Every structure is written in C-alpha cells, then in structure tokens.
CSV table of C-alpha atoms and ligand atoms in Angstrom, one decimal:
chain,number,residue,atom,x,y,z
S,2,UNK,CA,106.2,21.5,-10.5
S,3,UNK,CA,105.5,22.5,-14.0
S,4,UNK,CA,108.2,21.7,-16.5
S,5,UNK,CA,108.2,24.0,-19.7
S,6,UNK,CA,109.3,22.5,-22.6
S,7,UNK,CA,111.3,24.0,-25.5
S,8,UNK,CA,110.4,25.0,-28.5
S,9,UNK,CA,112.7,25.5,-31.6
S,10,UNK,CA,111.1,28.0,-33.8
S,11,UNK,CA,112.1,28.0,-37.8
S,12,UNK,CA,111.1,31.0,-40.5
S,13,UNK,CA,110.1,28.5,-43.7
S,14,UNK,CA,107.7,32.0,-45.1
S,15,UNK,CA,108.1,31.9,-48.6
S,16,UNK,CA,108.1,34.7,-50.5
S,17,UNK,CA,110.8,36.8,-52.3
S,18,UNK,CA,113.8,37.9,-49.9
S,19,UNK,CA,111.7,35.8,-47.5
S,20,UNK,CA,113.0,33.0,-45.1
S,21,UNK,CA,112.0,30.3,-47.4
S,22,UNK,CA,113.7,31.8,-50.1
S,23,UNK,CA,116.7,31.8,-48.2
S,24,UNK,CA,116.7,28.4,-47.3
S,25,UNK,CA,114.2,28.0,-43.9
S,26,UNK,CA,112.2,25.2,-45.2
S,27,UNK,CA,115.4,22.9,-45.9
S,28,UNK,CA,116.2,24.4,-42.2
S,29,UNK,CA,113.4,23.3,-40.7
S,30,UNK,CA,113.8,20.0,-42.0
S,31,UNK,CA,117.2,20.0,-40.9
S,32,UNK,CA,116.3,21.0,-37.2
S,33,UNK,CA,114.1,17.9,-37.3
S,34,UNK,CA,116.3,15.6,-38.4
S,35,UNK,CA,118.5,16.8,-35.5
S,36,UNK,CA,116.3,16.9,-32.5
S,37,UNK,CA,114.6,13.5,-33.3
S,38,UNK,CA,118.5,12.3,-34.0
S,39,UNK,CA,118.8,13.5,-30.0
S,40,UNK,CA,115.7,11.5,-28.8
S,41,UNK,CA,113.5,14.8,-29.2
S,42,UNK,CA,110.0,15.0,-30.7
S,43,UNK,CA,109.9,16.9,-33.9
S,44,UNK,CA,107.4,18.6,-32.9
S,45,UNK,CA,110.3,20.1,-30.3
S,46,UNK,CA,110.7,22.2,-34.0
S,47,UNK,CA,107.7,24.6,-35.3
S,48,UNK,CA,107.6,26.7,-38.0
S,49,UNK,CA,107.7,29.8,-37.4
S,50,UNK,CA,105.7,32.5,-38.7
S,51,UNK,CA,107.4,35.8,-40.1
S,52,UNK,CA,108.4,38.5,-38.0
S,53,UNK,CA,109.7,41.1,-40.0
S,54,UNK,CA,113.7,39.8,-39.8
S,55,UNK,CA,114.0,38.5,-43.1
S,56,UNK,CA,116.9,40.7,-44.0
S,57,UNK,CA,118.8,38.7,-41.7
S,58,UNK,CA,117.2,35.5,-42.5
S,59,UNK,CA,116.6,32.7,-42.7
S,60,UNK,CA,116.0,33.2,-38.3
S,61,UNK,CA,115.4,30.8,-35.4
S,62,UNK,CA,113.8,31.5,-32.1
S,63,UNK,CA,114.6,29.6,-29.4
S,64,UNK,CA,111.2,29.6,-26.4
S,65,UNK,CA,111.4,30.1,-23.3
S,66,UNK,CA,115.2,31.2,-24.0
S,67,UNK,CA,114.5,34.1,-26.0
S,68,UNK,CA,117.5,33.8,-27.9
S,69,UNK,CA,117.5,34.0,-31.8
S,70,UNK,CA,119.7,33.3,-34.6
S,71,UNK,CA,120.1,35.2,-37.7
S,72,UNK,CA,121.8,33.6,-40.8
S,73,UNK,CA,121.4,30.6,-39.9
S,74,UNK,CA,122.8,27.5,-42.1
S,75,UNK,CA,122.2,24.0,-41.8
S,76,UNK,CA,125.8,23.2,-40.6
S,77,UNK,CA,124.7,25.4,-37.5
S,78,UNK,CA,121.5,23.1,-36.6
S,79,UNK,CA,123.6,20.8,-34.1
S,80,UNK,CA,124.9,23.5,-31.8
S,81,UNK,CA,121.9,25.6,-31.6
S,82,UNK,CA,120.0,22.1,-30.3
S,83,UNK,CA,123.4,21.4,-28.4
S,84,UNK,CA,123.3,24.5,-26.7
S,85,UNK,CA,119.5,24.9,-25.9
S,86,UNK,CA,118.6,21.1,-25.4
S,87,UNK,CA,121.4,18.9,-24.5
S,88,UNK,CA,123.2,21.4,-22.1
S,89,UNK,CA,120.6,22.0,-20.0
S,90,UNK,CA,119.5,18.4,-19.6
S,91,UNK,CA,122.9,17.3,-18.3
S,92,UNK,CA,122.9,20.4,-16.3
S,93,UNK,CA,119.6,19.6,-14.9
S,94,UNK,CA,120.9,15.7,-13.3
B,130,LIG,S1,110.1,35.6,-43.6
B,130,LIG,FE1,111.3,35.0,-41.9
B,130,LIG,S2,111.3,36.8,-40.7
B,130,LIG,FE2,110.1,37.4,-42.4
C-alpha cells in the first residue's frame, strides 16, 4: 500500500502586490512552527511558487486535497493543519 503524504504549500513570492508582500514569508514560518508543534516534519510545509492568485493573497494549497486558501493570516495556520493533518489521522485509527 502506498501512503501519500501531505504537503502544505505557502506563496512567500516577493514582489509588489505579491504574496510575500502580503505577509507569506512570516506565513510560511508560521505553518512550520505549527506542523513541527503537531509532531510533523517541516518539510510537511513548502514554499510555494506563484500562481497567478495574488490578488487574493497571500494563498495556501493544500496536496493531495486540492483545497486552497485565500487571505490567509497567521491566526488561521492551526485549523488549516487541524483540518488537513490531524483530522484525518484520527479518522484513519
Ligand atoms: S505571488 Fe502568490 S499567487 Fe502570485
């Protein structure tokens, strides 16, 4: 059985109106903080690369949920890895 493992995906692109300019690169570290904070890797967090949804930045992509997140703040960090981590490991006993 192969088990795929999730991947939080951060938009740190700097770059006026960009996602770093918006506040992904304190997000990223945020996520980070969070996921190893749950007994996660960090490198369960990536930065991200941009895809064209800055206006609604800064945006996380969750793989292999496909769900994003646009206008995302820090304060949000703990329910998006809530949701896609933590959930689905309980679920999964
Ligand atoms: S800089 Fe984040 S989507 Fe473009």
């Amino acid at each position: 059985m192969r088990v795929m493992r999730k991947q939080i995906f951060v938009c740190a692109t700097p770059g006026e109106g960009r996602c770093g300019a918006k506040g992904g690169g304190e997000l990223l570290e945020r996520f980070r903080e969070e996921v190893e904070r749950r007994g996660f890797s960090p490198q369960t967090v990536l930065r991200n690369a941009c895809t064209r949804r800055h206006d609604e930045g800064p945006v996380v992509f969750v793989f292999p949920d496909d769900v994003w997140y646009t206008r995302v703040r820090l304060e949000d960090a703990p329910e998006i890895v809530e949701r896609h981590l933590l959930r689905e490991r309980v679920e999964a006993r």
